[in-house]
PDB file of C-alpha atoms in Angstrom:
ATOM      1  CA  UNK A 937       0.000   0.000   0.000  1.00  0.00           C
ATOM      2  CA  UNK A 938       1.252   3.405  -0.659  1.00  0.00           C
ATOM      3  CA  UNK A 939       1.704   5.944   1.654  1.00  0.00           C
ATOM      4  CA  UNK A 940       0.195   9.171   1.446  1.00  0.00           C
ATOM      5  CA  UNK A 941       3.645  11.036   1.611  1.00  0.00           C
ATOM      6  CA  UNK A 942       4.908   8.945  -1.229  1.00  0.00           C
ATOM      7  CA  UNK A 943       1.696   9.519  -3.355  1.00  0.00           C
ATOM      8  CA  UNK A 944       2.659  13.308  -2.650  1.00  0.00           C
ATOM      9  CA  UNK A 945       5.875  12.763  -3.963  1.00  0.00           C
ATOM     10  CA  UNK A 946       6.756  14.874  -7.312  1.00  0.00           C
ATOM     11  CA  UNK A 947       7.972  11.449  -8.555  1.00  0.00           C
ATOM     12  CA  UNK A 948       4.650  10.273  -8.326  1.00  0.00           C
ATOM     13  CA  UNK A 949       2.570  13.119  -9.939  1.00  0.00           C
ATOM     14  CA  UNK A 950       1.626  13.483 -13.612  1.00  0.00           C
ATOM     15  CA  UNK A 951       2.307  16.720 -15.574  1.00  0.00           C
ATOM     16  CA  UNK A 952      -0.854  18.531 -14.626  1.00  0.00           C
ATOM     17  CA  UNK A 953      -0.291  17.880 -11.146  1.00  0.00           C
ATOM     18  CA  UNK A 954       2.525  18.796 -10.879  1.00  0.00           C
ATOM     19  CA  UNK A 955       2.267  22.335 -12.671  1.00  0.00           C
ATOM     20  CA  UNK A 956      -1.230  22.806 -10.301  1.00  0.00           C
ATOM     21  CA  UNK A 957       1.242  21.607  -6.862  1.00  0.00           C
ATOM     22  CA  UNK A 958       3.774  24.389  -8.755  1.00  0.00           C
ATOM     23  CA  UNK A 959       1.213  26.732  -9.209  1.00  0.00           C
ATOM     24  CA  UNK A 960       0.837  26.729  -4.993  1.00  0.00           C
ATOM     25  CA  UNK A 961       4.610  27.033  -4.756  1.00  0.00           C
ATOM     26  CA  UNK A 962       5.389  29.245  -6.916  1.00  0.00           C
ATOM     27  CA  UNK A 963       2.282  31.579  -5.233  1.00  0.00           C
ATOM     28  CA  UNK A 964       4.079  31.545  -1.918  1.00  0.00           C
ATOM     29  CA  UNK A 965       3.415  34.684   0.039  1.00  0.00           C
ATOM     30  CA  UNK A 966       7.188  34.619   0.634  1.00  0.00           C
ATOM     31  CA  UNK A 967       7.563  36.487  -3.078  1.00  0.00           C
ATOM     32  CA  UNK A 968       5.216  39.107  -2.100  1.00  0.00           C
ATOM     33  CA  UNK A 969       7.164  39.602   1.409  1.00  0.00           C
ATOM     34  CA  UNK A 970      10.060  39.590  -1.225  1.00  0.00           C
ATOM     35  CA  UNK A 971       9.211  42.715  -3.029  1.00  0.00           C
ATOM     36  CA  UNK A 972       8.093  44.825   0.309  1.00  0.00           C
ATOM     37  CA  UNK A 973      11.318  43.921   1.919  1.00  0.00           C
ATOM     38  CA  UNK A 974      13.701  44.979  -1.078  1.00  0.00           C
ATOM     39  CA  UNK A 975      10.861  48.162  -1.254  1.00  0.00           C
ATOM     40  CA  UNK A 976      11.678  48.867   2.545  1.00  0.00           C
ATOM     41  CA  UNK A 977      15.726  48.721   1.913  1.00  0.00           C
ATOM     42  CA  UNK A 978      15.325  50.529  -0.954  1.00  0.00           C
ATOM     43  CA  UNK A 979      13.833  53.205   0.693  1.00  0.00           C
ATOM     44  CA  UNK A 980      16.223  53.428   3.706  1.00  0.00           C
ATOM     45  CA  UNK A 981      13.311  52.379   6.544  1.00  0.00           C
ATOM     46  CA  UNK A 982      14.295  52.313  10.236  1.00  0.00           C
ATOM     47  CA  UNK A 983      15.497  49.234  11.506  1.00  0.00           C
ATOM     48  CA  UNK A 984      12.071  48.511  13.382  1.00  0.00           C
ATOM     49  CA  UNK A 985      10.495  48.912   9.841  1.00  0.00           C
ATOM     50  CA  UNK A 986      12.536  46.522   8.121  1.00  0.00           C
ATOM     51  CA  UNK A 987      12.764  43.761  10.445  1.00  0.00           C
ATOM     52  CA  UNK A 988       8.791  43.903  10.267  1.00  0.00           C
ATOM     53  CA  UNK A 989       9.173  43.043   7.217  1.00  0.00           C
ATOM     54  CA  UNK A 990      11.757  40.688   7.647  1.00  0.00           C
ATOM     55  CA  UNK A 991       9.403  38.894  10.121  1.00  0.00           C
ATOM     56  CA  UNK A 992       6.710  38.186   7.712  1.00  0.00           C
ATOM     57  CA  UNK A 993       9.139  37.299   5.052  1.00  0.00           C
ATOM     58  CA  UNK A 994      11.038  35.101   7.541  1.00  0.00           C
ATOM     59  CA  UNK A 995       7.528  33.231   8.461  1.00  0.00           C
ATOM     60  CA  UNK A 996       6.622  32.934   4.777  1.00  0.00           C
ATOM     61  CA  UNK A 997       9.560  31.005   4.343  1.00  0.00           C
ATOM     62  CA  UNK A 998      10.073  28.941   7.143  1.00  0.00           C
ATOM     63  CA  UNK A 999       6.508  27.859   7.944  1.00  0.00           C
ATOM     64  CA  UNK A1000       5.117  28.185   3.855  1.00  0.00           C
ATOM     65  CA  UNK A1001       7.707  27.351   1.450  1.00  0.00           C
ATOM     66  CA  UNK A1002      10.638  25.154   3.034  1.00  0.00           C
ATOM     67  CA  UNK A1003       7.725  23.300   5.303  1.00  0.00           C
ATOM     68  CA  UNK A1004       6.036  22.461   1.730  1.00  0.00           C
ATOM     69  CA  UNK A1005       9.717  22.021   0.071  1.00  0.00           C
ATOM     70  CA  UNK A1006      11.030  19.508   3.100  1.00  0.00           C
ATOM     71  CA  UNK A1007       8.246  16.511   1.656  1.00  0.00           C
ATOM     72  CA  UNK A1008      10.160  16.575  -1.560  1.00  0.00           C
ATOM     73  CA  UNK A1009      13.723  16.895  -0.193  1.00  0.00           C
ATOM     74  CA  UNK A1010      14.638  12.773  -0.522  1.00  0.00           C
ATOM     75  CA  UNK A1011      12.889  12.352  -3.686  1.00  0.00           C
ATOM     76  CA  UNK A1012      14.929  15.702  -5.486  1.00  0.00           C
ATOM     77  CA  UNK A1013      17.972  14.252  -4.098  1.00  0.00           C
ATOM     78  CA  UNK A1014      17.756  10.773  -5.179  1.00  0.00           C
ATOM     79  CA  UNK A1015      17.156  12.216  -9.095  1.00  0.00           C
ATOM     80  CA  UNK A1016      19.816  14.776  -8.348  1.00  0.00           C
ATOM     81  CA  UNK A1017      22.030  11.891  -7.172  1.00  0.00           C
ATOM     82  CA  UNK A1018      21.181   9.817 -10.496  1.00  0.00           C
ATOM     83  CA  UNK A1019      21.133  12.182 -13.437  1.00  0.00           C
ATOM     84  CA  UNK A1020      23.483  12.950 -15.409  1.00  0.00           C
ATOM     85  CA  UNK A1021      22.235  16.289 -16.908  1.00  0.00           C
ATOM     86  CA  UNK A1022      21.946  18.076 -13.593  1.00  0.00           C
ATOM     87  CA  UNK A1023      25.661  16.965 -12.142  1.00  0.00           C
ATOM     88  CA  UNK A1024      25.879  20.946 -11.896  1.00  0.00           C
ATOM     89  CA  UNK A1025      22.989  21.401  -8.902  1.00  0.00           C
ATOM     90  CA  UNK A1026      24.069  18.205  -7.472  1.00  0.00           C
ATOM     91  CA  UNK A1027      27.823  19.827  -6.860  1.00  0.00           C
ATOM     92  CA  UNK A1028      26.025  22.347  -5.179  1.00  0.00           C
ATOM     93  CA  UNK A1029      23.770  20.256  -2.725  1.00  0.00           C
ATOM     94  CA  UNK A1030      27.638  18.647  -1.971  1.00  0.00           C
ATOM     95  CA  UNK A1031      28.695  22.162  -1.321  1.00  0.00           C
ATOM     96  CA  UNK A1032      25.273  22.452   1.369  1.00  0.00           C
ATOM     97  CA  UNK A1033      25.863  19.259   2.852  1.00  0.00           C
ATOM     98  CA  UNK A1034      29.298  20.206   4.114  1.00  0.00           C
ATOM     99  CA  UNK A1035      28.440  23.051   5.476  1.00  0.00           C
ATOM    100  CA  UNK A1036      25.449  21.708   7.339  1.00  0.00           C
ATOM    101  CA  UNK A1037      25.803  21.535  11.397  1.00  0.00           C
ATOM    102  CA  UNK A1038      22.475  20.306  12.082  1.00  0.00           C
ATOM    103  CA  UNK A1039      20.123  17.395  10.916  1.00  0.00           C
ATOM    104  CA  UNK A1040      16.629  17.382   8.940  1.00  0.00           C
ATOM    105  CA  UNK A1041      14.732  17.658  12.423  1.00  0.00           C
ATOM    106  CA  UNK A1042      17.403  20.341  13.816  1.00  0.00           C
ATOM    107  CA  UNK A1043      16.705  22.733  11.042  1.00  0.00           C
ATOM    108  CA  UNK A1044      13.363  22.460  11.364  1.00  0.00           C
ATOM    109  CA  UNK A1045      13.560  23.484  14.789  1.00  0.00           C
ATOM    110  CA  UNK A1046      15.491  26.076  13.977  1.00  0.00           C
ATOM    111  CA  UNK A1047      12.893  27.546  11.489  1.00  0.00           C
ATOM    112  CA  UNK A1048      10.296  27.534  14.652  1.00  0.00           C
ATOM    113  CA  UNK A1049      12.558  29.822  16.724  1.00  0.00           C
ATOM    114  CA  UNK A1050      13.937  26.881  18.599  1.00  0.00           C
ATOM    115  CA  UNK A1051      17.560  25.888  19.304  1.00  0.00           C
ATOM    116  CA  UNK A1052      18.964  22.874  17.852  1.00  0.00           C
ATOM    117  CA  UNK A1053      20.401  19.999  20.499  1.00  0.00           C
ATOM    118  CA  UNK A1054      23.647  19.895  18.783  1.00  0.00           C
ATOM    119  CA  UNK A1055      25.884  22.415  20.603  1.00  0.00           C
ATOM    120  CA  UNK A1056      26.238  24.670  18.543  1.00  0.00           C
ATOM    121  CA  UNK A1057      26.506  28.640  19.014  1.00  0.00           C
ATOM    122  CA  UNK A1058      23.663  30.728  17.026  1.00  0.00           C
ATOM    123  CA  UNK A1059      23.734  34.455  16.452  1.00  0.00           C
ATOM    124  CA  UNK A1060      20.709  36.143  17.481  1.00  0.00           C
ATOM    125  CA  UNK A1061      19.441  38.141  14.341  1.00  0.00           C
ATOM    126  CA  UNK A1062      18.021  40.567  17.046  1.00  0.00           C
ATOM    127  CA  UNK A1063      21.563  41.011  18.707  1.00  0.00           C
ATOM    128  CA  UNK A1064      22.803  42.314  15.005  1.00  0.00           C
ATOM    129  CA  UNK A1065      24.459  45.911  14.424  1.00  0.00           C
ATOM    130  CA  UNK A1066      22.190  48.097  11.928  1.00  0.00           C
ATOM    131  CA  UNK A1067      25.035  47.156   9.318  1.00  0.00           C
ATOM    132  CA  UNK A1068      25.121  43.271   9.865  1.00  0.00           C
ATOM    133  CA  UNK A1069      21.208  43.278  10.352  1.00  0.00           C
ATOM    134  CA  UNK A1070      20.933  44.518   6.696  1.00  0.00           C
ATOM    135  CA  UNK A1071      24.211  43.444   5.294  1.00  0.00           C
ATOM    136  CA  UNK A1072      22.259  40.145   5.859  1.00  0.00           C
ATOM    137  CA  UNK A1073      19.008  41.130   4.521  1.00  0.00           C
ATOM    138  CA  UNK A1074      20.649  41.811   1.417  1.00  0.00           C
ATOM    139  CA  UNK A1075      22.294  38.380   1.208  1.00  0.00           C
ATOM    140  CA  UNK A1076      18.865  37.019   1.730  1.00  0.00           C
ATOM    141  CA  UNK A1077      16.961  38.693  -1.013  1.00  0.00           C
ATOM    142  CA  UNK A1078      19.913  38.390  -3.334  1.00  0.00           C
ATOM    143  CA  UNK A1079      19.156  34.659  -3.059  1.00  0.00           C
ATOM    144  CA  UNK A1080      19.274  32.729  -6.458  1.00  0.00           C
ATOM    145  CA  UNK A1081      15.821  31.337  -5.584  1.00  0.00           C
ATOM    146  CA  UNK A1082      13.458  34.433  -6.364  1.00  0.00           C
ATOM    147  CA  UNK A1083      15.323  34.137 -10.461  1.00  0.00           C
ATOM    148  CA  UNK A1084      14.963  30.610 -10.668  1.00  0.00           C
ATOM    149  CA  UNK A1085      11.229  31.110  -9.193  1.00  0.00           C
ATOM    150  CA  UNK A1086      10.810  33.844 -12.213  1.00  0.00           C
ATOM    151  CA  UNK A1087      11.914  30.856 -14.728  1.00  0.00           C
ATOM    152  CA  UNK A1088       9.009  28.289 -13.274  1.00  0.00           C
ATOM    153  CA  UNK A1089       6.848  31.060 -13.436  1.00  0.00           C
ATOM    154  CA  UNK A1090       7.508  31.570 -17.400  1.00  0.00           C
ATOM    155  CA  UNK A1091       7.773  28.065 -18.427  1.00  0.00           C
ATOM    156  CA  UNK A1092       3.938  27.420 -16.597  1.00  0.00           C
ATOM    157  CA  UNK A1093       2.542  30.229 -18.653  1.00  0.00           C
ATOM    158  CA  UNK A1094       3.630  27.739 -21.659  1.00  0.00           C
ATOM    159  CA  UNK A1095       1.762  24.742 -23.383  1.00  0.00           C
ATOM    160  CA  UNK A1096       2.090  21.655 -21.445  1.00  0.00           C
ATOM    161  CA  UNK A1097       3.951  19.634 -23.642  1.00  0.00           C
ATOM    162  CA  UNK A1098       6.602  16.592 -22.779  1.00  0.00           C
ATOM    163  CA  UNK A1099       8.978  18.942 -23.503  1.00  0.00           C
ATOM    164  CA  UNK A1100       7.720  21.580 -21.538  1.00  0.00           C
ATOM    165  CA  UNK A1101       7.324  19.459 -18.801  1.00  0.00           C
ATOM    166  CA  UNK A1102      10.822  18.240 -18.611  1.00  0.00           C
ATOM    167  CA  UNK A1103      11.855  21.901 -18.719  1.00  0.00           C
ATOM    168  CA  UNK A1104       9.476  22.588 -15.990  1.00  0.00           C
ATOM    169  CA  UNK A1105      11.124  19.995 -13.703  1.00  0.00           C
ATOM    170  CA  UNK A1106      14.884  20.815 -14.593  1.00  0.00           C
ATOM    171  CA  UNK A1107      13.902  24.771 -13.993  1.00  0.00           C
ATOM    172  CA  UNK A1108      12.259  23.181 -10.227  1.00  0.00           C
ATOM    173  CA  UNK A1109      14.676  21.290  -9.729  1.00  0.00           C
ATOM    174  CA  UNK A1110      17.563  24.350  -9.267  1.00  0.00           C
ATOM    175  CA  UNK A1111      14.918  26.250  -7.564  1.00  0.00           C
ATOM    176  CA  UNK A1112      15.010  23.396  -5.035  1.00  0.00           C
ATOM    177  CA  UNK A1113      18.590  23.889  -4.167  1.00  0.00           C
ATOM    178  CA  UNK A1114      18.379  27.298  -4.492  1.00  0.00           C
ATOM    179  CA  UNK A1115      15.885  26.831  -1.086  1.00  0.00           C
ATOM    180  CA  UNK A1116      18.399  24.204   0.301  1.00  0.00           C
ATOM    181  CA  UNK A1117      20.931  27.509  -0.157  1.00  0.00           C
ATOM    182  CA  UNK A1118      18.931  30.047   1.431  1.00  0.00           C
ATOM    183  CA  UNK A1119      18.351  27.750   4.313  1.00  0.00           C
ATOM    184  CA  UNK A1120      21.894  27.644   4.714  1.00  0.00           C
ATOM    185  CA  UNK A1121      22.490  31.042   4.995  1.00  0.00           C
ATOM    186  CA  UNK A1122      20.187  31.203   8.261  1.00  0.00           C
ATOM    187  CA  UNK A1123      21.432  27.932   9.742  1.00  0.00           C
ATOM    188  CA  UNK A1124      24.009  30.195  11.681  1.00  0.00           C
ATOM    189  CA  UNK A1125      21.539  32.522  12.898  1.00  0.00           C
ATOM    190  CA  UNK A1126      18.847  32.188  16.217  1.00  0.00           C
ATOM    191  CA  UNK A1127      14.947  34.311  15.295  1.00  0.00           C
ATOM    192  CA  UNK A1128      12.227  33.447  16.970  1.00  0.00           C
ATOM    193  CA  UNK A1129       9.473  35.081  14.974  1.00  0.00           C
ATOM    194  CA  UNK A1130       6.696  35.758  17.872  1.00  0.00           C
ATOM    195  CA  UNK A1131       9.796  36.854  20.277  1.00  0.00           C
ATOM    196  CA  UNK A1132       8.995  40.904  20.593  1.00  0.00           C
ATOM    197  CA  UNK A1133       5.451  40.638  19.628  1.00  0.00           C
ATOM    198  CA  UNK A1134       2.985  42.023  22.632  1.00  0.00           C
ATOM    199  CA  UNK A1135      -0.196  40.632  23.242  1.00  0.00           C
ATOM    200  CA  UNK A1136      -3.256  43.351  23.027  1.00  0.00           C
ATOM    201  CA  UNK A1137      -3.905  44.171  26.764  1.00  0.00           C
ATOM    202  CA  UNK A1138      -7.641  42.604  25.973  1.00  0.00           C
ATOM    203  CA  UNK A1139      -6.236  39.870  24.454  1.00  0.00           C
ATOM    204  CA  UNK A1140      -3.882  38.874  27.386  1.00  0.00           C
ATOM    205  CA  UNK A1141      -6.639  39.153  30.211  1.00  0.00           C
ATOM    206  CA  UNK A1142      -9.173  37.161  28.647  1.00  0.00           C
ATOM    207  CA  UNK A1143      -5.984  34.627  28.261  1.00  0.00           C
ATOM    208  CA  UNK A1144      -5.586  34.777  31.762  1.00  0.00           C
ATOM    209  CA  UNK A1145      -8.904  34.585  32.979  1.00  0.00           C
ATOM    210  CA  UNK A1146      -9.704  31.058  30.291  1.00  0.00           C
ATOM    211  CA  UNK A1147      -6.322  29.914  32.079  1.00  0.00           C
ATOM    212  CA  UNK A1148      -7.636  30.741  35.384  1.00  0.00           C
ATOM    213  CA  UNK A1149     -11.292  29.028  34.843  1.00  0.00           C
ATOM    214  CA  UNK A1150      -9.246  26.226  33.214  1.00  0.00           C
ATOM    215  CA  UNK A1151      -7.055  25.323  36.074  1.00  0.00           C
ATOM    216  CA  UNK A1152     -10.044  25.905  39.018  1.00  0.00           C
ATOM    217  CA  UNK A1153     -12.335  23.297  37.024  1.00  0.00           C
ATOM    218  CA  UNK A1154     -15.271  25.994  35.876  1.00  0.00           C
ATOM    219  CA  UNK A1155     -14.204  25.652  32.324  1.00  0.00           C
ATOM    220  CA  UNK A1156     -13.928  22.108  30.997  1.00  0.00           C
ATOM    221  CA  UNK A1157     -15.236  22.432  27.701  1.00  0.00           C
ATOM    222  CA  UNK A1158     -11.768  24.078  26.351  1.00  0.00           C
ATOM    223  CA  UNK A1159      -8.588  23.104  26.442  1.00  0.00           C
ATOM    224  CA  UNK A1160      -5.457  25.377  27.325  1.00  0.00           C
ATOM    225  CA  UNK A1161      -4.439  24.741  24.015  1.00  0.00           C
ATOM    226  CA  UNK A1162      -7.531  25.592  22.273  1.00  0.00           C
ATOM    227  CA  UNK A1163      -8.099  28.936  23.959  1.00  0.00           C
ATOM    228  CA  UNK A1164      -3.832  29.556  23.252  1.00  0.00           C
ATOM    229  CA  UNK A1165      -4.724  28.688  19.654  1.00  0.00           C
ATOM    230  CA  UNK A1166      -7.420  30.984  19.380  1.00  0.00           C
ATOM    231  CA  UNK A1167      -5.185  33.781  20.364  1.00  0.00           C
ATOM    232  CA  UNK A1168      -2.677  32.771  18.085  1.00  0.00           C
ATOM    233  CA  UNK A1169      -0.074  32.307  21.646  1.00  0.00           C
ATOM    234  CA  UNK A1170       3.098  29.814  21.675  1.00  0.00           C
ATOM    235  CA  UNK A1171       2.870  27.458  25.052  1.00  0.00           C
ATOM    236  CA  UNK A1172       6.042  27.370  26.327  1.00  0.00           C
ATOM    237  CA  UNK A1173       6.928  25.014  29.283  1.00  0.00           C
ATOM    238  CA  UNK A1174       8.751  27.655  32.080  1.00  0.00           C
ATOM    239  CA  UNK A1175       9.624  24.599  34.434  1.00  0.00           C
TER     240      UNK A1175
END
């Protein structure tokens, strides 16, 4: 029997699917947070301004694009690893793989504003000068990816032909280490998204008054979870 991950699998999908799972990739809000962060550079905006905007573009990435990208990360390996005509992007996973410090699972927690259990010293993005803080911006939105996602984007507003289609997979393919290069370039680096966002006064006493009823008994019907879910709050464990 075939498991659903593996049915998800590019390997697995025809050319229409493929172009209409392409279609949601390529439609990424991460593009969008793209252009306003490159806007807000461009125009010289205040540090508090432009790491705004690096927030959302940070959380379009992590939690949008390389969450969706990470299901297909064995498959474009393994055709990486076996073809002949792409030799060229698999040098340059090679080149990602020996840099890497941290495993599949690591990086992930990373992404989530977590720490990965491997020792290893991270730079907090908020500790950053003005100069490194957008010295690394820069690097960021320089990133080979947003070209290569201009390519897909070109080649879908084509026919879907056999030919078109292999084009379509070779262009995908380099935007999929283009992603596995981006990713590098934060692996050094410690952001926790939610870290300096306040809670609305409002907000944060009707959290603490659903945590009080919840932990007295009167309110049963609603988990602690549920209500932090609501509010769009991270549980973290203090203890």
């Amino acid at each position: 029997m075939t498991s659903n991950k593996t049915q998800h699998s590019i390997v697995n999908m025809s050319p229409t699917q493929f172009r209409n799972w392409l279609h949601q990739i390529m439609n990424s809000s991460l593009f969008t947070d793209q252009n306003k962060l490159t806007n807000l550079l461009t125009q010289d905006a205040d540090r508090e301004t432009v790491a705004e905007g690096f927030r959302e573009f940070y959380e379009s990435y992590s939690y949008d694009l390389a969450y969706e990208l990470d299901e297909q990360e064995e498959y474009v390996l393994k055709v990486l690893d076996k073809s002949k005509e792409l030799i060229h992007l698999k040098q340059r996973v090679s080149v990602v793989k020996k840099q890497r410090k941290t495993s599949h699972n690591g990086r992930i927690v990373r992404r989530l504003g977590g720490k990965p259990d491997n020792g290893q010293y991270l730079q907090k993005i908020t500790d950053l000068s003005d100069n490194e803080f957008k010295a690394l911006m820069e690097i960021l939105l320089s990133s080979k990816l947003f070209a290569a996602r201009e390519r897909v984007v070109k080649l879908m507003k084509e026919h879907e032909t056999p030919v078109n289609h292999g084009q379509l997979q070779s262009v995908f393919y380099e935007f999929f280490v283009c992603h596995l290069e981006l990713e590098q370039v934060l692996e050094d680096f410690e952001y926790d998204p939610d870290e300096e966002l306040q809670i609305h006064p409002k907000v944060a006493e009707q959290l603490d008054s659903s945590i009080a009823d919840y932990e007295s008994g009167k309110d049963k019907g609603r988990s602690l979870e549920e209500v932090a879910k609501e509010f769009r709050i991270d549980l973290k464990c203090t203890h």
